């Protein structure tokens, strides 16, 4: 051969890309054109309805007049109630500040350069601070009962506290299920299977209605706390099974090497096995967290007003009742932002961890 | 030197007395008796399924046994956790598939046992790890991950890792069987050096050249029994048992 190619022949540029991928043959071209037409048509409809013909002012009669456009006025009218629920209007800066603080803390905790020992005391201090902010009653803040909490702060709290508490519990359950001690194993299997075997709604319902019946007279546990515990237990059972999958994927040789060098059971788990097992199960773990984040909306059943519940209450207002679609889109967008952030973070973490080892 | 009076007299480091082991109904080890002196190099060979790996895995209790006893440096290996801890500080193992920890750098792999088991300060542990990496001739790989190394390099790291816990006995479980042919020599070279330094070694291997070079005794196992036991010279030139002769003709024939 006269010319030896050192690099594979490459064709760059958007025209070449389109030729190769969209219009490579007749059938492909037809399919591409149909798809492009549908996408354009759909987007045009969305823009028409959502922006061009939409009413942004909080004016119900204007909204009714503009029949082929969205009425975002309902959001500007109701957003405070949807986000903060029945928290007293003058005090709503408190849950706002709490949320910003909380989300900031979570973002810090997710950055690997912040994975230091002081993160734990910071979390404890923050949780106390957030409690003071939300309840008040000290430092000149008026007392707000937690039955008045609602909306996004409630959803975030249930989800994040649920995540943080269910994670270690799930690890312990997974280890317990693989334990050589029969009693521990039986307990863990029983717990996992029982909790997985019933719907979250019934767990919440039991936590709220049946659980107090078993308590001695005069002892009451806060409804919010009961719901939170219900969510933690439910999530931990699912996570336990996810983690068990990870534990099984770590080769037996790793356990043997650790045992042969004299590491104890807990050292082996902490340093050798868990770091590998958890890395393997990042995708299903995040899947569980996303699912749990959305499942918090079921607390409506026991009378807690999370983000979705406040949205539903907002559209019971007869003036704005017709515009429920806009309200649901708004709430869906909030859920999406959080869930998509979790998914992207997990993807990043995975690539990051793989990069170091170059398998 | 030895910590226990009863064995130091005749300098025997490992006692295996009437050892029997079953996997369910299957009798893997039958009446094994083996005594290893300090500094001795023992090569164990035999066809696959003969129980040779299981035997050395009984010496650090990766496998439990049902009858007989194994004593390392006078410490009985039984269900006693204290004994187990003590023995695992004295016995190190190199595996067929290296079993390095893939999520840790080479240096972290090496310093793990010294730091967690022997409570050595990090700096001292790293110094020691580097000196062992130099001995196996790969100090420049210290900050890489196992996945970035060749099989031969990984096995040399595994040997260095085993040395890091300052063992009195080194167990090798077919250390070259998972390696590409061109990498076997670099690992065997390291093992020959170790042997020359007087480390007590028990090695399951089919590398007969290596056996001739370093072994004090060669042990041939078949169907869970020690069939023949002799100096390498006698073992290779004048095998007594029929099965040994067959095995040797098969393994040396090709």
Coordinates of C-alpha atoms in Angstrom, one line a residue:
Chain A
X1 CA 0.0 0.0 0.0
X2 CA 1.3 3.4 -0.8
X3 CA -0.1 5.4 2.0
X4 CA -0.2 4.0 5.5
X5 CA -2.8 5.6 7.7
X6 CA -1.5 6.4 11.2
X7 CA -4.8 7.7 12.5
X8 CA -8.2 6.4 11.6
X9 CA -9.7 8.7 9.0
X10 CA -11.9 11.2 10.9
X11 CA -14.6 13.4 9.7
X12 CA -15.6 16.2 11.9
X13 CA -18.1 19.0 11.6
X14 CA -21.8 19.1 12.1
X15 CA -22.6 18.5 8.4
X16 CA -20.5 15.3 8.4
X17 CA -22.1 14.2 11.6
X18 CA -25.6 14.7 10.3
X19 CA -24.7 12.8 7.0
X20 CA -23.3 9.9 9.0
X21 CA -26.0 9.7 11.7
X22 CA -29.2 11.1 10.4
X23 CA -29.2 10.8 6.6
X24 CA -27.0 7.8 5.9
X25 CA -29.7 6.0 3.7
X26 CA -33.2 6.5 2.4
X27 CA -35.0 4.9 5.3
X28 CA -32.9 6.7 7.9
X29 CA -33.6 10.0 6.2
X30 CA -37.3 9.4 6.2
X31 CA -37.3 8.5 9.9
X32 CA -35.1 11.5 10.8
X33 CA -37.4 13.9 9.0
X34 CA -40.5 12.5 10.7
X35 CA -38.8 12.7 14.1
X36 CA -37.5 16.2 13.5
X37 CA -41.0 17.3 12.4
X38 CA -42.6 15.8 15.6
X39 CA -40.1 17.4 17.9
X40 CA -40.5 20.8 16.2
X41 CA -44.3 20.6 16.3
X42 CA -44.2 19.6 20.0
X43 CA -41.8 22.3 21.0
X44 CA -43.8 24.9 19.1
X45 CA -46.9 23.9 20.9
X46 CA -45.1 24.1 24.3
X47 CA -43.7 27.5 23.5
X48 CA -47.1 28.8 22.3
X49 CA -49.0 27.5 25.3
X50 CA -46.3 28.1 27.9
X51 CA -44.8 31.4 26.9
X52 CA -46.4 33.2 23.9
X53 CA -50.1 32.9 24.9
X54 CA -49.4 32.6 28.6
X55 CA -50.6 35.0 31.3
X56 CA -48.0 35.7 33.9
X57 CA -49.9 38.2 36.1
X58 CA -51.9 36.9 39.1
X59 CA -55.1 37.9 37.5
X60 CA -57.8 35.1 37.3
X61 CA -60.1 36.8 34.8
X62 CA -57.2 37.5 32.4
X63 CA -56.3 33.9 32.7
X64 CA -59.8 32.7 31.9
X65 CA -59.8 35.0 28.8
X66 CA -56.6 33.5 27.5
X67 CA -58.0 30.1 26.9
X68 CA -55.2 28.7 24.8
X69 CA -52.3 29.8 27.0
X70 CA -50.9 28.8 30.4
X71 CA -51.9 30.7 33.4
X72 CA -48.6 31.2 35.4
X73 CA -50.5 33.7 37.5
X74 CA -51.6 30.9 39.7
X75 CA -48.0 30.2 40.6
X76 CA -47.2 33.8 41.4
X77 CA -50.3 33.9 43.5
X78 CA -49.8 30.6 45.3
X79 CA -46.1 29.9 45.3
X80 CA -45.6 30.9 48.9
X81 CA -48.3 28.5 50.1
X82 CA -47.1 25.7 47.9
X83 CA -43.5 26.0 49.0
X84 CA -44.0 26.8 52.7
X85 CA -47.4 25.4 53.5
X86 CA -49.1 26.8 56.5
X87 CA -46.0 28.1 58.1
X88 CA -46.9 31.6 59.4
X89 CA -46.4 34.1 56.5
X90 CA -44.3 36.6 58.5
X91 CA -41.9 33.9 59.6
X92 CA -41.4 32.2 56.2
X93 CA -37.9 33.6 56.0
X94 CA -37.0 31.0 58.6
X95 CA -37.9 27.9 56.5
X96 CA -36.3 29.6 53.5
X97 CA -33.1 30.2 55.4
X98 CA -33.2 26.7 56.7
X99 CA -33.6 25.2 53.2
X100 CA -30.7 27.3 51.8
X101 CA -28.5 26.2 54.7
X102 CA -29.6 22.6 54.4
X103 CA -29.0 22.4 50.7
X104 CA -25.7 24.2 51.1
X105 CA -24.7 21.7 53.7
X106 CA -25.6 18.8 51.5
X107 CA -23.7 20.2 48.5
X108 CA -20.6 20.6 50.8
X109 CA -21.0 17.0 52.0
X110 CA -21.1 15.7 48.5
X111 CA -17.9 17.3 47.4
X112 CA -15.0 14.9 47.9
X113 CA -12.6 17.6 49.1
X114 CA -15.0 18.2 52.1
X115 CA -14.9 14.5 53.2
X116 CA -13.1 15.2 56.5
X117 CA -13.8 14.3 60.0
X118 CA -15.2 17.8 60.9
X119 CA -18.2 17.1 58.7
X120 CA -19.9 15.1 61.4
X121 CA -19.9 17.8 64.1
X122 CA -20.9 20.3 61.4
X123 CA -23.9 18.1 60.6
X124 CA -24.9 17.8 64.3
X125 CA -24.5 21.5 64.8
X126 CA -26.5 22.3 61.7
X127 CA -29.4 19.9 62.6
X128 CA -29.6 21.7 66.0
X129 CA -29.5 25.1 64.3
X130 CA -32.2 24.0 61.8
X131 CA -34.4 22.8 64.6
X132 CA -34.1 26.1 66.4
X133 CA -34.8 27.9 63.2
X134 CA -37.9 25.9 62.3
X135 CA -39.4 25.5 65.8
X136 CA -38.3 28.7 67.3
X137 CA -39.4 29.5 70.8
X138 CA -35.9 30.7 71.7
X139 CA -33.6 33.6 70.7
X140 CA -36.7 35.8 70.2
X141 CA -38.1 33.5 67.5
X142 CA -41.8 32.8 67.9
X143 CA -42.7 29.1 68.4
X144 CA -44.1 27.3 65.4
X145 CA -45.5 23.9 66.0
X146 CA -44.3 21.3 63.5
X147 CA -47.9 20.6 62.5
X148 CA -47.6 23.9 60.7
X149 CA -44.6 22.9 58.7
X150 CA -45.2 22.0 55.2
X151 CA -44.3 22.2 51.6
X152 CA -40.7 22.0 50.3
X153 CA -38.9 22.2 53.7
X154 CA -41.0 19.2 54.9
X155 CA -40.3 17.2 51.8
X156 CA -36.6 18.0 51.9
X157 CA -36.4 17.2 55.6
X158 CA -38.2 13.8 55.2
X159 CA -36.0 12.9 52.3
X160 CA -32.6 14.0 53.5
X161 CA -33.0 12.8 57.1
X162 CA -34.5 9.6 55.6
X163 CA -31.4 9.2 53.4
X164 CA -28.8 10.0 56.0
X165 CA -30.4 7.7 58.6
X166 CA -31.4 4.8 56.3
X167 CA -27.9 4.5 54.7
X168 CA -26.0 3.2 57.8
X169 CA -29.1 1.2 58.9
X170 CA -29.2 -0.4 55.4
X171 CA -25.5 -1.3 55.7
X172 CA -26.0 -2.9 59.1
X173 CA -29.0 -4.9 57.8
X174 CA -27.1 -6.1 54.8
X175 CA -24.2 -7.2 56.9
X176 CA -26.6 -8.8 59.4
X177 CA -28.3 -10.7 56.6
X178 CA -25.0 -12.2 55.7
X179 CA -23.9 -12.8 59.3
X180 CA -22.7 -16.1 60.5
X181 CA -24.7 -15.7 63.7
X182 CA -28.1 -17.3 63.0
X183 CA -30.1 -15.1 65.4
X184 CA -28.8 -11.8 63.9
X185 CA -29.4 -13.2 60.4
X186 CA -33.0 -14.3 61.2
X187 CA -33.8 -10.9 62.7
X188 CA -32.4 -9.0 59.7
X189 CA -34.1 -11.3 57.1
X190 CA -37.4 -11.0 59.0
X191 CA -37.2 -7.2 59.2
X192 CA -36.2 -6.8 55.6
X193 CA -38.8 -9.1 54.2
X194 CA -41.6 -7.8 56.4
X195 CA -40.9 -4.1 55.6
X196 CA -40.4 -4.8 51.9
X197 CA -43.6 -6.9 51.8
X198 CA -45.9 -4.1 52.7
X199 CA -46.6 -0.8 50.9
X200 CA -45.1 2.4 52.3
X201 CA -48.6 3.8 52.7
X202 CA -49.4 1.0 55.2
X203 CA -46.1 1.5 57.0
X204 CA -47.0 5.2 57.4
X205 CA -50.5 4.4 58.4
X206 CA -49.3 2.0 61.0
X207 CA -46.8 4.5 62.3
X208 CA -49.4 7.1 62.6
X209 CA -52.5 5.2 63.7
X210 CA -51.6 1.9 65.2
X211 CA -48.2 2.6 66.8
X212 CA -49.7 5.0 69.4
X213 CA -52.1 2.2 70.5
X214 CA -49.1 0.2 71.7
X215 CA -47.6 3.0 73.7
X216 CA -48.3 3.3 77.4
X217 CA -50.9 5.9 78.2
X218 CA -49.7 9.5 78.3
X219 CA -46.7 8.8 76.1
X220 CA -47.0 10.3 72.7
X221 CA -44.5 10.5 69.9
X222 CA -44.8 13.3 67.5
X223 CA -46.6 12.5 64.3
X224 CA -43.9 14.0 62.1
X225 CA -41.2 11.9 63.9
X226 CA -43.3 8.8 63.4
X227 CA -43.6 9.4 59.7
X228 CA -39.9 10.1 59.5
X229 CA -39.1 6.8 61.3
X230 CA -41.5 5.0 59.0
X231 CA -39.7 6.3 56.0
X232 CA -36.3 5.5 57.4
X233 CA -37.2 1.9 58.2
X234 CA -38.9 1.4 54.8
X235 CA -35.9 2.8 52.9
X236 CA -33.4 1.0 54.9
X237 CA -35.0 -2.4 54.0
X238 CA -34.7 -1.6 50.3
X239 CA -31.1 -0.3 50.7
X240 CA -30.1 -3.4 52.6
X241 CA -31.0 -5.5 49.6
X242 CA -29.1 -3.1 47.3
X243 CA -26.0 -3.3 49.5
X244 CA -26.3 -7.1 49.8
X245 CA -26.0 -7.2 46.0
X246 CA -22.8 -5.2 46.3
X247 CA -21.4 -7.4 49.0
X248 CA -22.0 -10.4 46.9
X249 CA -20.2 -8.8 44.0
X250 CA -16.9 -8.4 46.0
X251 CA -14.8 -11.5 45.2
X252 CA -14.2 -14.0 47.9
X253 CA -10.4 -13.5 47.5
X254 CA -10.8 -10.0 48.9
X255 CA -12.2 -11.3 52.2
X256 CA -9.6 -14.0 52.3
X257 CA -6.7 -11.6 51.7
X258 CA -8.0 -9.4 54.5
X259 CA -8.5 -12.3 56.9
X260 CA -5.0 -13.7 56.1
X261 CA -3.4 -10.4 57.0
X262 CA -5.1 -10.5 60.3
X263 CA -7.8 -7.8 59.9
X264 CA -10.8 -8.1 62.1
X265 CA -14.3 -8.4 60.8
X266 CA -15.1 -4.7 61.1
X267 CA -11.8 -3.6 59.7
X268 CA -12.3 -5.9 56.7
X269 CA -15.8 -4.5 56.1
X270 CA -14.8 -0.8 56.6
X271 CA -11.6 -0.7 54.7
X272 CA -11.7 -3.5 52.2
X273 CA -15.2 -4.7 51.4
X274 CA -17.6 -1.8 51.8
X275 CA -15.7 0.7 49.7
X276 CA -15.8 -1.8 46.8
X277 CA -19.4 -3.0 47.4
X278 CA -20.8 0.6 47.7
X279 CA -19.0 1.7 44.5
X280 CA -20.6 -1.2 42.6
X281 CA -24.1 -0.3 43.8
X282 CA -24.0 3.4 43.2
X283 CA -26.6 3.3 40.4
X284 CA -29.3 1.2 42.3
X285 CA -28.6 3.2 45.5
X286 CA -29.3 6.5 43.8
X287 CA -32.4 4.8 42.3
X288 CA -33.6 4.0 45.8
X289 CA -33.0 7.6 47.0
X290 CA -34.8 9.1 44.0
X291 CA -37.7 6.8 44.6
X292 CA -37.8 7.6 48.3
X293 CA -37.6 11.4 47.6
X294 CA -40.8 11.1 45.6
X295 CA -42.4 8.6 48.0
X296 CA -42.3 11.2 50.8
X297 CA -45.4 12.6 49.1
X298 CA -47.3 9.7 50.6
X299 CA -47.2 11.4 54.1
X300 CA -50.3 13.2 52.9
X301 CA -52.2 10.0 54.0
X302 CA -51.4 10.8 57.7
X303 CA -52.2 14.5 57.4
X304 CA -48.7 16.0 56.8
X305 CA -48.6 18.6 54.1
X306 CA -45.5 18.0 51.9
X307 CA -44.9 19.8 48.6
X308 CA -47.4 17.8 46.6
X309 CA -50.1 18.1 49.3
X310 CA -49.7 21.9 49.6
X311 CA -50.0 22.1 45.8
X312 CA -53.3 20.1 46.0
X313 CA -54.6 22.4 48.7
X314 CA -53.6 25.5 46.7
X315 CA -55.9 24.5 43.8
X316 CA -58.9 23.9 46.0
X317 CA -59.2 27.7 45.9
X318 CA -62.3 28.2 43.7
X319 CA -60.8 31.2 41.9
X320 CA -57.8 29.2 40.7
X321 CA -59.3 25.7 40.5
X322 CA -59.2 25.6 36.7
X323 CA -55.4 26.0 36.5
X324 CA -54.3 22.8 38.2
X325 CA -52.1 21.8 35.3
X326 CA -49.8 24.8 35.8
X327 CA -49.6 24.0 39.5
X328 CA -48.7 20.4 38.9
X329 CA -46.1 21.4 36.3
X330 CA -44.5 23.8 38.8
X331 CA -44.3 21.1 41.5
X332 CA -43.1 18.5 39.0
X333 CA -40.3 20.9 38.0
X334 CA -39.2 21.2 41.6
X335 CA -39.1 17.4 42.0
X336 CA -37.3 17.1 38.8
X337 CA -34.5 19.5 39.8
X338 CA -33.8 17.6 42.9
X339 CA -34.0 14.1 41.4
X340 CA -32.0 15.0 38.4
X341 CA -29.3 16.6 40.5
X342 CA -29.0 13.4 42.5
X343 CA -28.7 11.3 39.3
X344 CA -26.1 13.6 37.8
X345 CA -24.1 13.7 41.0
X346 CA -24.1 9.9 41.1
X347 CA -22.9 9.7 37.5
X348 CA -20.1 12.2 38.2
X349 CA -19.0 10.3 41.3
X350 CA -18.9 7.0 39.3
X351 CA -16.7 8.4 36.5
X352 CA -14.5 10.2 39.1
X353 CA -13.9 7.0 41.0
X354 CA -13.3 5.0 37.9
X355 CA -10.8 7.5 36.6
X356 CA -8.5 7.0 39.5
X357 CA -8.1 3.3 38.9
X358 CA -8.3 3.0 35.2
X359 CA -9.5 -0.5 34.9
Chain B
X1 CA 13.8 -17.1 69.6
X2 CA 10.5 -18.9 69.6
X3 CA 7.9 -17.6 71.9
X4 CA 6.8 -21.0 73.2
X5 CA 8.9 -23.5 75.1
X6 CA 7.5 -26.7 73.8
X7 CA 8.4 -26.3 70.2
X8 CA 11.6 -24.3 70.4
X9 CA 13.6 -27.3 71.5
X10 CA 13.7 -28.9 68.1
X11 CA 13.1 -25.7 66.2
X12 CA 9.9 -26.9 64.6
X13 CA 7.7 -24.0 63.6
X14 CA 4.7 -25.8 62.2
X15 CA 3.2 -29.0 63.5
X16 CA 0.4 -30.7 61.5
X17 CA -0.7 -33.8 63.4
X18 CA -3.3 -36.3 62.1
X19 CA -5.1 -33.6 60.2
X20 CA -8.5 -34.6 58.7
X21 CA -10.9 -32.3 56.9
X22 CA -14.2 -32.9 55.1
X23 CA -16.2 -30.7 52.8
X24 CA -19.6 -32.1 53.7
X25 CA -19.2 -35.8 52.9
X26 CA -16.1 -35.3 50.8
X27 CA -12.9 -36.3 52.7
X28 CA -10.4 -33.7 51.4
X29 CA -7.5 -34.2 53.8
X30 CA -6.7 -37.6 55.3
X31 CA -4.3 -38.1 58.2
X32 CA -1.8 -35.5 57.2
X33 CA 1.3 -35.3 59.3
X34 CA 3.8 -32.6 58.5
X35 CA 6.5 -30.8 60.5
X36 CA 8.2 -27.8 59.2
X37 CA 11.5 -26.5 60.8
X38 CA 12.3 -22.8 61.0
X39 CA 13.8 -21.6 57.8
X40 CA 12.8 -24.7 55.9
X41 CA 11.5 -24.5 52.3
X42 CA 8.7 -26.9 51.5
X43 CA 7.3 -27.4 48.1
X44 CA 3.9 -29.2 47.8
X45 CA 2.8 -30.5 44.5
X46 CA 0.2 -33.0 43.2
X47 CA -2.6 -33.2 40.8
X48 CA -5.5 -30.8 41.0
X49 CA -8.0 -31.7 43.7
X50 CA -5.4 -33.5 45.8
X51 CA -5.9 -31.1 48.7
X52 CA -2.6 -29.3 48.6
X53 CA -4.2 -25.8 48.6
X54 CA -6.6 -26.8 51.3
X55 CA -3.7 -28.1 53.4
X56 CA -1.9 -24.7 53.4
X57 CA -5.1 -22.9 53.9
X58 CA -5.5 -24.9 57.1
X59 CA -2.3 -23.3 58.3
X60 CA -3.8 -19.8 58.6
X61 CA -7.3 -21.1 59.2
X62 CA -8.8 -19.8 56.0
X63 CA -10.2 -23.4 56.2
X64 CA -11.4 -25.1 59.4
X65 CA -10.6 -28.7 60.0
X66 CA -12.6 -31.4 61.8
X67 CA -9.9 -33.6 63.3
X68 CA -6.3 -33.5 64.3
X69 CA -4.4 -30.3 65.1
X70 CA -2.3 -27.6 63.5
X71 CA 0.2 -25.7 65.7
X72 CA 2.1 -22.7 64.4
X73 CA 5.0 -21.6 66.6
X74 CA 3.3 -23.5 69.5
X75 CA -0.1 -21.8 69.0
X76 CA -3.0 -24.2 68.4
X77 CA -5.3 -23.2 65.6
X78 CA -8.8 -23.8 66.9
X79 CA -11.9 -21.7 67.4
X80 CA -10.1 -19.5 69.9
X81 CA -10.1 -16.0 68.4
X82 CA -7.0 -14.9 70.4
X83 CA -5.0 -17.8 68.9
X84 CA -6.3 -17.0 65.5
X85 CA -5.2 -13.4 65.8
X86 CA -1.8 -14.4 67.0
X87 CA -1.3 -16.9 64.2
X88 CA -2.4 -14.5 61.4
X89 CA 0.3 -12.1 62.6
X90 CA 2.9 -14.8 62.1
X91 CA 1.7 -16.4 58.9
X92 CA 1.3 -14.5 55.6
X93 CA -0.1 -15.8 52.4
X94 CA 0.3 -15.1 48.7
X95 CA -2.6 -16.1 46.5
X96 CA -2.9 -17.4 43.0
X97 CA -5.0 -14.4 42.0
X98 CA -3.0 -11.9 44.0
X99 CA -6.1 -10.5 45.8
X100 CA -4.7 -7.0 46.0
X101 CA -7.3 -4.5 47.0
X102 CA -8.2 -2.7 43.7
X103 CA -9.5 0.5 45.3
X104 CA -6.3 1.3 47.1
X105 CA -2.9 2.4 45.8
X106 CA 0.0 -0.1 46.0
X107 CA 1.4 1.8 49.0
X108 CA -1.9 1.6 50.8
X109 CA -2.2 -2.1 50.1
X110 CA 1.2 -2.6 51.7
X111 CA 0.7 -0.4 54.7
X112 CA -2.8 -1.6 55.6
X113 CA -1.9 -4.6 57.8
X114 CA 1.1 -2.9 59.6
X115 CA -1.1 0.1 60.4
X116 CA -4.4 -1.7 61.4
X117 CA -3.0 -4.9 62.8
X118 CA 0.4 -3.9 64.2
X119 CA -0.6 -0.3 65.0
X120 CA 2.5 1.1 63.3
X121 CA 2.6 4.8 62.7
X122 CA 1.8 5.8 59.1
X123 CA 5.2 7.2 58.3
X124 CA 7.1 4.1 59.6
X125 CA 4.7 1.8 57.7
X126 CA 5.3 3.7 54.5
X127 CA 9.0 3.5 54.9
X128 CA 8.9 -0.2 55.5
X129 CA 6.5 -0.7 52.5
X130 CA 8.9 1.2 50.3
X131 CA 11.8 -0.9 51.3
X132 CA 9.9 -4.0 50.5
X133 CA 8.8 -2.6 47.2
X134 CA 12.4 -2.0 46.4
X135 CA 13.2 -5.6 47.3
X136 CA 10.6 -6.8 44.7
X137 CA 12.0 -4.2 42.3
X138 CA 8.9 -2.0 41.8
X139 CA 9.3 1.1 44.1
X140 CA 8.3 3.3 41.2
X141 CA 4.7 1.9 41.1
X142 CA 3.9 2.8 44.7
X143 CA 1.2 5.3 43.9
X144 CA -0.5 3.4 41.2
X145 CA -3.5 1.2 41.6
X146 CA -3.4 -2.6 41.1
X147 CA -5.4 -2.4 37.9
X148 CA -2.6 -0.4 36.3
X149 CA 0.0 -3.1 36.8
X150 CA 0.8 -6.3 34.9
X151 CA 0.1 -9.7 36.5
X152 CA 3.7 -10.3 37.4
X153 CA 4.0 -6.9 39.0
X154 CA 0.8 -7.4 40.9
X155 CA 2.1 -10.7 42.3
X156 CA 5.3 -9.1 43.3
X157 CA 3.3 -6.4 45.1
X158 CA 1.3 -9.2 46.8
X159 CA 4.6 -10.8 48.0
X160 CA 5.8 -7.4 49.3
X161 CA 2.4 -6.9 51.1
X162 CA 2.8 -10.3 52.7
X163 CA 6.3 -9.4 53.9
X164 CA 5.1 -6.2 55.4
X165 CA 3.5 -8.0 58.3
X166 CA 6.9 -9.4 59.2
X167 CA 5.7 -13.0 59.1
X168 CA 7.6 -16.0 60.4
X169 CA 6.0 -18.2 57.7
X170 CA 5.2 -17.4 54.1
X171 CA 2.5 -19.5 52.4
X172 CA 2.3 -19.5 48.7
X173 CA -0.8 -20.9 47.0
X174 CA 0.1 -21.5 43.3
X175 CA 1.6 -18.0 43.0
X176 CA 2.5 -18.3 39.3
X177 CA -0.5 -20.3 38.0
X178 CA -2.5 -17.2 37.0
X179 CA 0.4 -15.5 35.2
X180 CA 1.4 -15.3 31.6
X181 CA 4.5 -17.3 30.9
X182 CA 6.8 -14.4 30.4
X183 CA 5.9 -13.0 33.8
X184 CA 6.5 -16.2 35.8
X185 CA 10.3 -15.7 36.0
X186 CA 10.1 -12.3 37.6
X187 CA 8.0 -13.7 40.4
X188 CA 10.1 -16.8 40.9
X189 CA 13.2 -14.7 41.0
X190 CA 11.8 -12.7 43.9
X191 CA 10.8 -16.0 45.6
X192 CA 14.3 -17.5 45.2
X193 CA 15.7 -14.4 46.8
X194 CA 13.4 -14.8 49.7
X195 CA 14.3 -18.4 50.1
X196 CA 18.0 -17.6 50.1
X197 CA 17.4 -15.1 52.9
X198 CA 16.1 -17.9 55.1
X199 CA 12.4 -17.2 55.2
X200 CA 10.3 -20.2 56.2
X201 CA 8.3 -21.0 53.0
X202 CA 5.6 -23.5 52.2
X203 CA 4.8 -23.3 48.5
X204 CA 2.1 -25.0 46.5
X205 CA 3.5 -24.9 42.9
X206 CA 4.1 -26.9 39.8
X207 CA 7.3 -25.0 39.0
X208 CA 9.6 -27.9 39.3
X209 CA 12.7 -25.9 38.3
X210 CA 12.0 -23.7 41.3
X211 CA 11.5 -26.7 43.5
X212 CA 14.8 -28.1 42.6
X213 CA 16.5 -24.8 43.2
X214 CA 15.2 -23.9 46.6
X215 CA 13.3 -26.8 48.3
X216 CA 14.6 -28.6 51.3
X217 CA 11.8 -31.1 50.9
X218 CA 9.2 -31.8 48.2
X219 CA 5.9 -33.2 49.2
X220 CA 3.6 -35.0 46.8
X221 CA -0.1 -35.2 47.5
X222 CA -2.8 -37.2 45.9
X223 CA -6.4 -37.7 46.9
X224 CA -6.0 -35.9 50.2
X225 CA -2.9 -37.9 51.4
X226 CA 0.8 -37.2 51.5
X227 CA 2.0 -39.9 49.1
X228 CA 5.7 -39.1 49.1
X229 CA 8.0 -36.8 50.9
X230 CA 11.7 -36.4 50.0
X231 CA 14.6 -34.1 49.3
X232 CA 14.3 -32.6 45.8
X233 CA 17.3 -34.7 44.6
X234 CA 15.7 -38.0 45.6
X235 CA 12.2 -36.9 44.7
X236 CA 13.0 -36.0 41.1
X237 CA 15.7 -38.6 40.4
X238 CA 14.3 -41.5 42.3
X239 CA 10.6 -41.3 43.0
X240 CA 9.4 -44.2 45.0
X241 CA 5.7 -44.2 44.5
X242 CA 4.0 -45.2 41.2
X243 CA 1.7 -42.2 41.3
X244 CA 4.6 -39.8 41.9
X245 CA 6.4 -41.3 38.9
X246 CA 3.3 -40.9 36.8
X247 CA 2.7 -37.3 37.9
X248 CA 6.4 -36.4 37.3
X249 CA 6.4 -37.9 33.9
X250 CA 3.3 -35.9 33.0
X251 CA 4.5 -32.6 34.3
X252 CA 8.1 -32.9 33.2
X253 CA 7.3 -34.7 30.0
X254 CA 5.9 -31.8 28.0

